[in-house]
Each structure stands twice: as structure tokens, then as C-alpha cells.
Amino acid sequence: MTPSHTKICGGVYVFLLMFYKVTAKTKGVLLMSNLSQIFGSNVFNDAVMKERLPKATYKALKKTIEEGIPLDPAVADVVASVMKDWALEKGATHFTHWFQPMTGITAEKHDSFISPTADGKVIMEFSGKELIKGEPDASSFPSGGIRATFEARGYTAWDCTSPAFIKDGSLCIPTAFCSYTGEALDKKTPLLRSMEALSKQALRVLKALGNTTSNKVITTVGPEQEYFIVDKKTYDQRKDLIMTGRTLFGAKPPKGQELEDHYFGSLKEKISAYMKELDEELWKLGISAKTKHNEVAPAQHELAPIFTTTNIATDHNQLTMDTMKKVALRHDLVCLLHEKPFAGINGSGKHNNWSMGTDDGINLLDPGNTPHENEQFLVFLCAVIKAVDEYADLLRVSAANPGNDHRLGANEAPPAIISIFLGDQLQDILEQLENGGATSSKNGGKMEIGVTTLPALPKDATDRNRTSPFAFTGNKFEFRMVPSSASIAGPNYMINTAVAEILSQVADRLEKAKDVTAEVKAILTEYVTKHKRIVFNGNGYSDEWVVEAEKRGLANTRTTIEATKALIAEKNLALMEKYSVLSRVEMESRYEIALENYIKTINIEALTMVEMAKRQILPAVIKFATNIAGSINTIKSTGVAADVTAQTELLTEVSALTATLKKNIAVLEAAVEKASDAHGDTYAQASLFRFDVFEKMGTLREVADKLETLVDEDVWPMPTYSELLFNV
Ligand code: ADP
Ligand code: MG
């Protein structure tokens, strides 16, 4: 057996090294020295701690960060004081506990460092207590019924595993957020808990397989972030974009993404300048922004950092989204993170590249050159396969939000079926395992390009598949369903916990086994046989797959509200409780919050539509109709026997559509009112919003979009898709 020794290259140093090579080659060494100076310059990272903290304090803090040993309050005092001095040097005046409530975005409340003295002056102070614990009022954050508004107290607790940083003149301290009674009110707490759960179970498996060197297993993630950029002036004229983040109206432009000329296309200067400044801001925050390019849809782009631990990557992704929006404004641009800002062209997602690695550098999902012999890899691979099959509903709900409903299981979208892509090589091994044992690995070989001056490239043993929601991509899985605007905490704590459970089942068996190798073989054969239904290597976007998946018994959960049922399914409540990731109460609260969020989102969208239709579109089309009528009268009054059939036909068509528009507005208004009044059962109310209000929004839009194609563009009250998509 040859366990894989491929090193996980997470971490700042490797990044800098790689960067050195690239920059030194292209721009000369001068720029590179600038870059290494700015990278992480706003982060209280390991290097800063090592340099500034007394040795004993540094050691104690490191023990807490790496081994989870509780922190001594005296140590916290020293750290706080050093942190404050460092922050003041960087020009900060305030500190804030930075946390991630269940709104999916981040929250911060700033306190200045000043403390008054007897002589009427101030000194700068920051204590260990202030570093460790904060007490923000929690009553205005979503809690899903965990707490009543009169129990306002909430606590934030320092998460020292994610470094503090400076943003907008404040020292930001990453924290977890919980209620007075100790329930998690945020996205970070369950993530941290799930990382511990996975580490513990994975280590048991590793030990049973004979590993004596690893002390910790770390889950890693590199999220590829997609986004749209539009011109600020154009954006300002669209109430829908301002209020909801997506266009609620808009006829299809003559050109969409069909020419595929935007993907990887040369960057426009304005975009390039934006991306450059964005990179720099992110680097200052220690975020290793690495890849940037144009995406498939016009005005769509992508940014990917180098992966790191799921905890830090989640913080970094939140900061990235925040920074993307802020920097865009400096360039008179607006960054749209919504999953589907425009109908008819691609929406945005976040590809959650996930893996597991040991503290001594083994990527547990690296197949190596001979995967069939790599016992350790196969065990972890099959554990993931089983986990995804058994907890597909949890993965599905982790990727569910109202915006993503347009990207999954909808008209223009791929089906919302969870399946795994493995590729030829692993598929072949799986088949061998099912038949009793794997004895060979297919090889990629070499790829001849047919031009003698070009090198023969080594061919990967497996192709990529862009249509799979959960694709194996070499040494990691890429969960592609994740919504572009959402926190990646949810998807990652779901994956971590589901995999932890299966690893615990594997460990139970291996720890008892007399012949570990034989038991491994038995486990692999069993897992493959029972869970091969989740593996699908074909075209995930095809209609045939929908039929095939149904035959296999795989769920196709089309809407967010249906997906939320997974949060209160008994098997999932039991799972989350078993690993103390989320208690029953905490799960139920997340179910409530998801539904409430759905209701509120659709309500805002529907009301925005009504307002735009009534006060912008209707007046515009009436004006246009009046213009035509006036023109017909004018022509007739000249006494010339001119043909006015064109004008008359247009007027008839516009008037008929205007009548329908008016009627559809009323129908939508009535539906919103009915749904809003339907208090009581949240699920039933959310269903009304989905299957009544949302449907009627579609009907209203159809007429308005038709009118847009008929009405004089000078009269149309808002910028069109062409202007929004091709204007930057
Ligand atoms: P592609 O678009 O071909 O999928 P990208 O390079 O855009 O590839 O993104 C791949 C992402 O996967 C990057 O963020 C990368 O750092 C991340 N990644 C690579 N290895 C791992 C790993 N072991 N664990 C988690 N993420 C990883
Ligand atoms: Mg990708």
C-alpha cells in the first residue's frame, strides 16, 4: 500500500513563494518585494505574533490555536495589549468583534480604544476580557425562535484560530456568536464544531490504518467566487437591482452569451483596474487571491483564492464578498453577488473545492499514481461517497436560498439532483472493488498535439465534468451548487459532519477487526455496492439524467422550501446532535430562519415588482400609446389618405398588453396580500409565496418584457439588459 504523500500547499508562505516566481518573471523583482510587503500587512498573523508577543505568551496562544487548550486570562491580557499597539500603529482607532449571524453576512459593532483618565484626557486601552468576550444585543438578529426579543443578550467569543485583521480603521476580531443560553446564533460555531468532529473520526481511521504521525485532520476549502459587474449609473436606475439584487423585469437582449466570447476573454481596462485594486485589498487582508478571469455570461467574472482551512476560508470568503462590493463603488461600478441577476444567461455560484488533510501534510483525497493500491485514499473516497448518498438532502439544503432557486431545478437551470462525478479511472477502480478487489489503475498516458515543436503533455487519468454538482477534481471534491451570495459555512459544516459520521462507522469496524486489510476490503466492496447509485459520470444537465436519477431513487428537490425539510428530518437531527454540531433546537431554528428568509425575500421582490410595474412601466406604456394615438389623429387630420394600419395595429397590440399588465399587477397584489396574511404555519406560508406569489411574478414579468420590445426606447423607464450587460 502506498499512502499519498502529496503535500497540502495551504498557507501564506507557499503562496508567497509561488507568487515570487510569477511576479519575478513578469514584472521584475521590485514589484514582488512590494507585494510581499503588502501581503497580510493588515493581519495579526503568526509572523506578527511571533515577533511581538513574549515567547511564553506566543507558545501558550499557539497551543490554544493548534490543540484547543483553553486560554489563560493572563495570556489574553498580554495578547490584547500587543494587538492594540499593533493596531494603533496601523492607524486603527476602534476594535470590533466580527461575527457571522444567520443573515449569511457579517456583523460588526465598533468600540474605540479610548478610556478617559482623571485629568480629562484619554489613554488607549484594550483588555483580555474585551478581546475574549463581547456582548452585542442579539435581539435584532435572526434566531428562528430560539430567543424572545426581551432576552436581548448575546455573546461573541474570540475564535483565535482565525487571525484578527484591520479593516476600515478597526481591529476586527473574528468571533463566534451565541445566545444567553449558549445556543449558536451564527454560522461559525457549527463550522468549528464540525471541523473538530471530522478531525477526531478521521484520526481514528488513520490510526487504525497504521498512521502514527498525524495529530490532526484539517478540512480545507478553496471557494471560487463568481460575480457580475455593472455600471453604477445604470444600476442606480434599476429599482429591482437596488432592492433585490436581481432584475425583476428585462427582455432578452439580441445578444446573450451564445457566442461564448466572454469566457476567459481579454479584460476590459475598467474591469482590469477594478480587479487589480481588489487583489491588492485582499492581499493586505492576507487573502491569497490567485485566479481571476471573465466568466461565461457577459459582465460575469470569477475570483479564486488559494485554499486554506474551512474556518479561515469562510472568514476570507465573507471578507472577499464585502471587499468586492466596496472596491467596485470606488470605480463607479457595482458588484452583484446575486445567484441570478439576469434571466436568460448564466447565474453565479461558488465552487466549494473541499478536501481533508493531515497536520503533517497528507491530502487524504489524493489518489497518487496508483490509486487502486492506495488503501487510505480509497477508504476516505468511499466514506465521502457514502456520506453524500446518505446525507444528500443536507447538502441540498446547504445550497438552498431564494436566489439559487433560479440556478437549480428551475426552467433554465440544471436539475437539483445531488450526484458525484468520479471520472474513468476511479469509476474503473470502483467497479473492480465491487467485484471483490482492485488490482489495476488506468493510466492517463501522454497526449500528442501533433506539432513537433510542441511538447507531448502528460494526460490526466481522468477528464473534468462541468455538469456534476459534486465532482472529484484530482485531489478534492468540488461542490458546485453553493450559492454565490451565501456563506460557505453551511455547505462545509454539512459535508464535514456527514463525512465524520461515516468515518466513525469505518473506525468502529477497523478498530475491532483482526485483519485490518481484509476489513478494509470488505468495507470498500460494501460501500461501493450500496452507494454506487450516487455516482454519475454522464451529462448532469440532460433530461435523460432526470429520468435515470428517479429510477435510482435520488431526490430532485427543486425549491428551497422543499429542501428545508432536511433540517428537521429525524436522521439529520440525530446526526447533528451526535457530533454536537447543532442541537435539535439549533437545527429547528435554522429551519425557521430559512423559511422566514424565503418569505421575506419573495415578499420584497413581489412588492418591488408591483411598484415598478405601477409607477414606471404602466405610465410609460400609456404615454407610448397616447403618442401613437396622437400620431394617428394628426395624420388623419391632414386629410391625406395615408395608410395608418401600422400605427393602428401597434396601438391595438400595446393597448391589449397594457390591459393584461394592469390585470396582472392586481392579481399579484392580491396574491401577496393573501400570502402575507397567512400567519401560523411558516412552511404553509412559504409555500404560498413560492407556488402562488412567485408564479404570478413570472406572469407579470412576461407581459412587461413583451411590452419592452414594442415600446419606444426613449420612453422605456429603465435601462435594458443590453445596457446593463454590455455597458461597462
Ligand atoms: P477550476 O476552475 O479548474 O476548478 P481553480 O484553480 O479556479 O480551478 O480553483 C480551484 C480551487 O481549488 C482553488 O481555490 C484551489 O486553491 C482549490 N484547491 C486546490 N487544492 C485543494 C485542496 N486540497 N483542498 C481544498 N481546495 C483546494
Ligand atoms: Mg472550478
mmCIF file of C-alpha atoms in Angstrom, residues 227-425:
data_model
loop_
_atom_site.group_PDB
_atom_site.id
_atom_site.type_symbol
_atom_site.label_atom_id
_atom_site.label_comp_id
_atom_site.label_asym_id
_atom_site.label_seq_id
_atom_site.Cartn_x
_atom_site.Cartn_y
_atom_site.Cartn_z
ATOM 1 C CA TYR A 227 -19.921 37.772 -9.639
ATOM 2 C CA PHE A 228 -21.315 40.332 -12.066
ATOM 3 C CA ILE A 229 -20.119 43.895 -12.535
ATOM 4 C CA VAL A 230 -22.427 46.623 -13.807
ATOM 5 C CA ASP A 231 -22.060 50.335 -14.262
ATOM 6 C CA LYS A 232 -23.122 52.307 -11.183
ATOM 7 C CA LYS A 233 -25.134 54.914 -13.113
ATOM 8 C CA THR A 234 -27.065 52.230 -14.954
ATOM 9 C CA TYR A 235 -27.570 50.298 -11.725
ATOM 10 C CA ASP A 236 -28.961 53.370 -9.981
ATOM 11 C CA GLN A 237 -31.801 53.481 -12.458
ATOM 12 C CA ARG A 238 -32.947 49.968 -11.644
ATOM 13 C CA LYS A 239 -35.083 49.765 -8.522
ATOM 14 C CA ASP A 240 -35.082 45.976 -8.745
ATOM 15 C CA LEU A 241 -31.302 45.731 -8.599
ATOM 16 C CA ILE A 242 -31.187 48.181 -5.715
ATOM 17 C CA MET A 243 -33.908 46.491 -3.672
ATOM 18 C CA THR A 244 -33.430 42.820 -4.537
ATOM 19 C CA GLY A 245 -30.036 42.368 -6.194
ATOM 20 C CA ARG A 246 -31.608 40.952 -9.338
ATOM 21 C CA THR A 247 -33.568 42.217 -12.318
ATOM 22 C CA LEU A 248 -37.267 41.507 -11.963
ATOM 23 C CA PHE A 249 -38.005 42.728 -15.469
ATOM 24 C CA GLY A 250 -35.976 42.766 -18.652
ATOM 25 C CA ALA A 251 -36.482 41.484 -22.175
ATOM 26 C CA LYS A 252 -33.860 39.211 -23.668
ATOM 27 C CA PRO A 253 -31.205 41.296 -25.455
ATOM 28 C CA PRO A 254 -30.324 40.500 -29.074
ATOM 29 C CA LYS A 255 -27.025 39.119 -27.821
ATOM 30 C CA GLY A 256 -26.559 36.968 -24.754
ATOM 31 C CA GLN A 257 -23.770 34.508 -24.057
ATOM 32 C CA GLU A 258 -24.292 32.364 -27.168
ATOM 33 C CA LEU A 259 -21.065 33.392 -28.879
ATOM 34 C CA GLU A 260 -19.141 32.320 -25.778
ATOM 35 C CA ASP A 261 -16.819 35.228 -26.438
ATOM 36 C CA HIS A 262 -16.741 36.494 -22.861
ATOM 37 C CA TYR A 263 -15.379 33.361 -21.170
ATOM 38 C CA PHE A 264 -11.669 33.897 -20.437
ATOM 39 C CA GLY A 265 -11.824 36.909 -22.776
ATOM 40 C CA SER A 266 -9.327 39.737 -22.515
ATOM 41 C CA LEU A 267 -10.265 42.002 -19.607
ATOM 42 C CA LYS A 268 -11.687 45.445 -20.296
ATOM 43 C CA GLU A 269 -9.481 48.172 -18.840
ATOM 44 C CA LYS A 270 -12.080 49.241 -16.323
ATOM 45 C CA ILE A 271 -12.544 45.683 -15.124
ATOM 46 C CA SER A 272 -8.856 45.065 -15.042
ATOM 47 C CA ALA A 273 -8.284 48.165 -12.901
ATOM 48 C CA TYR A 274 -11.029 47.017 -10.566
ATOM 49 C CA MET A 275 -9.605 43.519 -10.270
ATOM 50 C CA LYS A 276 -6.135 44.867 -9.610
ATOM 51 C CA GLU A 277 -7.266 47.023 -6.734
ATOM 52 C CA LEU A 278 -9.441 44.217 -5.428
ATOM 53 C CA ASP A 279 -6.480 41.826 -5.412
ATOM 54 C CA GLU A 280 -4.387 44.339 -3.512
ATOM 55 C CA GLU A 281 -7.042 44.948 -0.897
ATOM 56 C CA LEU A 282 -7.481 41.215 -0.440
ATOM 57 C CA TRP A 283 -3.746 40.589 -0.208
ATOM 58 C CA LYS A 284 -3.488 43.186 2.546
ATOM 59 C CA LEU A 285 -6.055 41.136 4.439
ATOM 60 C CA GLY A 286 -3.941 38.028 3.951
ATOM 61 C CA ILE A 287 -6.390 36.585 1.449
ATOM 62 C CA SER A 288 -4.471 34.722 -1.214
ATOM 63 C CA ALA A 289 -6.493 35.859 -4.230
ATOM 64 C CA LYS A 290 -4.897 33.915 -7.033
ATOM 65 C CA THR A 291 -7.020 33.466 -10.143
ATOM 66 C CA LYS A 292 -9.216 35.999 -11.919
ATOM 67 C CA HIS A 293 -10.978 35.790 -15.246
ATOM 68 C CA ASN A 294 -14.070 36.630 -17.234
ATOM 69 C CA GLU A 295 -16.841 34.069 -16.855
ATOM 70 C CA VAL A 296 -19.313 32.682 -19.383
ATOM 71 C CA ALA A 297 -22.043 35.319 -19.162
ATOM 72 C CA PRO A 298 -21.434 38.893 -20.341
ATOM 73 C CA ALA A 299 -20.378 41.099 -17.381
ATOM 74 C CA GLN A 300 -19.650 37.997 -15.286
ATOM 75 C CA HIS A 301 -16.299 37.314 -13.634
ATOM 76 C CA GLU A 302 -14.622 34.969 -11.176
ATOM 77 C CA LEU A 303 -12.067 35.161 -8.421
ATOM 78 C CA ALA A 304 -10.455 32.187 -6.711
ATOM 79 C CA PRO A 305 -8.109 32.215 -3.723
ATOM 80 C CA ILE A 306 -5.649 29.528 -2.734
ATOM 81 C CA PHE A 307 -7.377 27.101 -0.399
ATOM 82 C CA THR A 308 -6.942 27.124 3.357
ATOM 83 C CA THR A 309 -8.743 25.623 6.385
ATOM 84 C CA THR A 310 -12.532 25.679 6.130
ATOM 85 C CA ASN A 311 -12.717 28.118 9.024
ATOM 86 C CA ILE A 312 -10.304 30.700 7.675
ATOM 87 C CA ALA A 313 -11.569 30.228 4.123
ATOM 88 C CA THR A 314 -15.081 31.015 5.321
ATOM 89 C CA ASP A 315 -13.927 34.219 7.010
ATOM 90 C CA HIS A 316 -11.899 35.110 3.939
ATOM 91 C CA ASN A 317 -14.798 34.495 1.601
ATOM 92 C CA GLN A 318 -17.016 36.812 3.666
ATOM 93 C CA LEU A 319 -14.305 39.455 3.548
ATOM 94 C CA THR A 320 -13.851 38.896 -0.167
ATOM 95 C CA MET A 321 -17.537 39.490 -0.890
ATOM 96 C CA ASP A 322 -17.508 42.591 1.286
ATOM 97 C CA THR A 323 -14.370 43.948 -0.365
ATOM 98 C CA MET A 324 -15.648 43.178 -3.867
ATOM 99 C CA LYS A 325 -18.656 45.401 -3.292
ATOM 100 C CA LYS A 326 -16.694 48.234 -1.683
ATOM 101 C CA VAL A 327 -13.913 48.377 -4.250
ATOM 102 C CA ALA A 328 -16.430 48.297 -7.107
ATOM 103 C CA LEU A 329 -18.005 51.525 -5.851
ATOM 104 C CA ARG A 330 -14.629 53.259 -5.969
ATOM 105 C CA HIS A 331 -14.610 52.532 -9.708
ATOM 106 C CA ASP A 332 -18.203 53.672 -10.286
ATOM 107 C CA LEU A 333 -19.169 50.055 -10.641
ATOM 108 C CA VAL A 334 -21.488 47.789 -8.701
ATOM 109 C CA CYS A 335 -20.667 44.193 -7.872
ATOM 110 C CA LEU A 336 -23.686 41.874 -7.979
ATOM 111 C CA LEU A 337 -23.364 38.716 -5.913
ATOM 112 C CA HIS A 338 -26.913 37.517 -6.511
ATOM 113 C CA GLU A 339 -27.254 33.986 -7.889
ATOM 114 C CA LYS A 340 -29.348 35.086 -10.851
ATOM 115 C CA PRO A 341 -29.182 38.807 -11.553
ATOM 116 C CA PHE A 342 -30.308 38.336 -15.160
ATOM 117 C CA ALA A 343 -32.761 35.899 -16.705
ATOM 118 C CA GLY A 344 -31.673 34.025 -19.803
ATOM 119 C CA ILE A 345 -27.938 33.972 -19.108
ATOM 120 C CA ASN A 346 -25.856 32.060 -16.582
ATOM 121 C CA GLY A 347 -26.199 32.812 -12.904
ATOM 122 C CA SER A 348 -23.429 32.883 -10.305
ATOM 123 C CA GLY A 349 -22.312 30.205 -7.914
ATOM 124 C CA LYS A 350 -19.470 29.441 -5.633
ATOM 125 C CA HIS A 351 -17.480 26.310 -6.330
ATOM 126 C CA ASN A 352 -16.635 24.884 -2.965
ATOM 127 C CA ASN A 353 -13.406 22.897 -3.504
ATOM 128 C CA TRP A 354 -13.199 20.700 -0.438
ATOM 129 C CA SER A 355 -10.650 18.241 0.874
ATOM 130 C CA MET A 356 -9.185 16.768 4.055
ATOM 131 C CA GLY A 357 -5.526 16.764 5.007
ATOM 132 C CA THR A 358 -3.383 15.867 7.991
ATOM 133 C CA ASP A 359 -1.302 18.299 10.011
ATOM 134 C CA ASP A 360 1.790 16.576 8.613
ATOM 135 C CA GLY A 361 0.853 17.277 5.061
ATOM 136 C CA ILE A 362 -1.043 14.286 3.651
ATOM 137 C CA ASN A 363 -4.009 15.116 1.428
ATOM 138 C CA LEU A 364 -6.401 12.280 2.225
ATOM 139 C CA LEU A 365 -8.149 12.646 -1.123
ATOM 140 C CA ASP A 366 -5.015 12.440 -3.227
ATOM 141 C CA PRO A 367 -5.139 9.215 -5.235
ATOM 142 C CA GLY A 368 -1.402 9.168 -6.035
ATOM 143 C CA ASN A 369 -0.196 7.370 -9.162
ATOM 144 C CA THR A 370 -1.654 4.000 -8.290
ATOM 145 C CA PRO A 371 -4.971 4.694 -6.588
ATOM 146 C CA HIS A 372 -6.010 1.022 -6.641
ATOM 147 C CA GLU A 373 -3.205 0.301 -4.167
ATOM 148 C CA ASN A 374 -3.828 3.378 -2.070
ATOM 149 C CA GLU A 375 -5.861 1.864 0.733
ATOM 150 C CA GLN A 376 -6.065 5.095 2.692
ATOM 151 C CA PHE A 377 -7.293 7.094 -0.289
ATOM 152 C CA LEU A 378 -9.935 4.506 -1.159
ATOM 153 C CA VAL A 379 -11.257 4.416 2.393
ATOM 154 C CA PHE A 380 -11.653 8.201 2.522
ATOM 155 C CA LEU A 381 -13.057 8.331 -1.006
ATOM 156 C CA CYS A 382 -15.682 5.685 -0.281
ATOM 157 C CA ALA A 383 -16.554 7.369 3.014
ATOM 158 C CA VAL A 384 -17.294 10.574 1.103
ATOM 159 C CA ILE A 385 -19.384 8.647 -1.435
ATOM 160 C CA LYS A 386 -21.458 7.056 1.329
ATOM 161 C CA ALA A 387 -21.787 10.353 3.193
ATOM 162 C CA VAL A 388 -23.003 12.209 0.104
ATOM 163 C CA ASP A 389 -25.501 9.458 -0.708
ATOM 164 C CA GLU A 390 -26.923 9.223 2.810
ATOM 165 C CA TYR A 391 -26.954 12.948 3.507
ATOM 166 C CA ALA A 392 -27.656 14.321 0.033
ATOM 167 C CA ASP A 393 -30.631 16.177 1.487
ATOM 168 C CA LEU A 394 -28.372 18.060 3.896
ATOM 169 C CA LEU A 395 -26.042 19.054 1.086
ATOM 170 C CA ARG A 396 -29.013 20.154 -0.965
ATOM 171 C CA VAL A 397 -30.406 22.368 1.788
ATOM 172 C CA SER A 398 -26.953 23.795 2.466
ATOM 173 C CA ALA A 399 -27.038 25.157 -1.083
ATOM 174 C CA ALA A 400 -30.613 26.395 -0.949
ATOM 175 C CA ASN A 401 -31.575 30.052 -0.909
ATOM 176 C CA PRO A 402 -34.198 32.016 -2.850
ATOM 177 C CA GLY A 403 -31.627 33.227 -5.379
ATOM 178 C CA ASN A 404 -30.313 29.742 -6.024
ATOM 179 C CA ASP A 405 -33.806 28.504 -6.863
ATOM 180 C CA HIS A 406 -33.187 30.114 -10.248
ATOM 181 C CA ARG A 407 -29.973 28.126 -10.672
ATOM 182 C CA LEU A 408 -31.171 24.693 -9.539
ATOM 183 C CA GLY A 409 -34.161 22.741 -10.737
ATOM 184 C CA ALA A 410 -35.752 25.743 -12.471
ATOM 185 C CA ASN A 411 -36.579 26.444 -16.120
ATOM 186 C CA GLU A 412 -33.184 27.474 -17.397
ATOM 187 C CA ALA A 413 -31.230 25.547 -14.773
ATOM 188 C CA PRO A 414 -29.704 22.112 -14.388
ATOM 189 C CA PRO A 415 -31.643 19.650 -12.230
ATOM 190 C CA ALA A 416 -31.306 19.891 -8.471
ATOM 191 C CA ILE A 417 -30.135 16.306 -8.094
ATOM 192 C CA ILE A 418 -27.106 15.575 -5.949
ATOM 193 C CA SER A 419 -24.701 13.145 -7.599
ATOM 194 C CA ILE A 420 -20.955 12.532 -7.679
ATOM 195 C CA PHE A 421 -18.644 12.594 -10.679
ATOM 196 C CA LEU A 422 -15.554 10.406 -10.335
ATOM 197 C CA GLY A 423 -14.193 10.032 -13.847
ATOM 198 C CA ASP A 424 -12.954 6.980 -15.771
ATOM 199 C CA GLN A 425 -10.050 5.989 -13.619
#
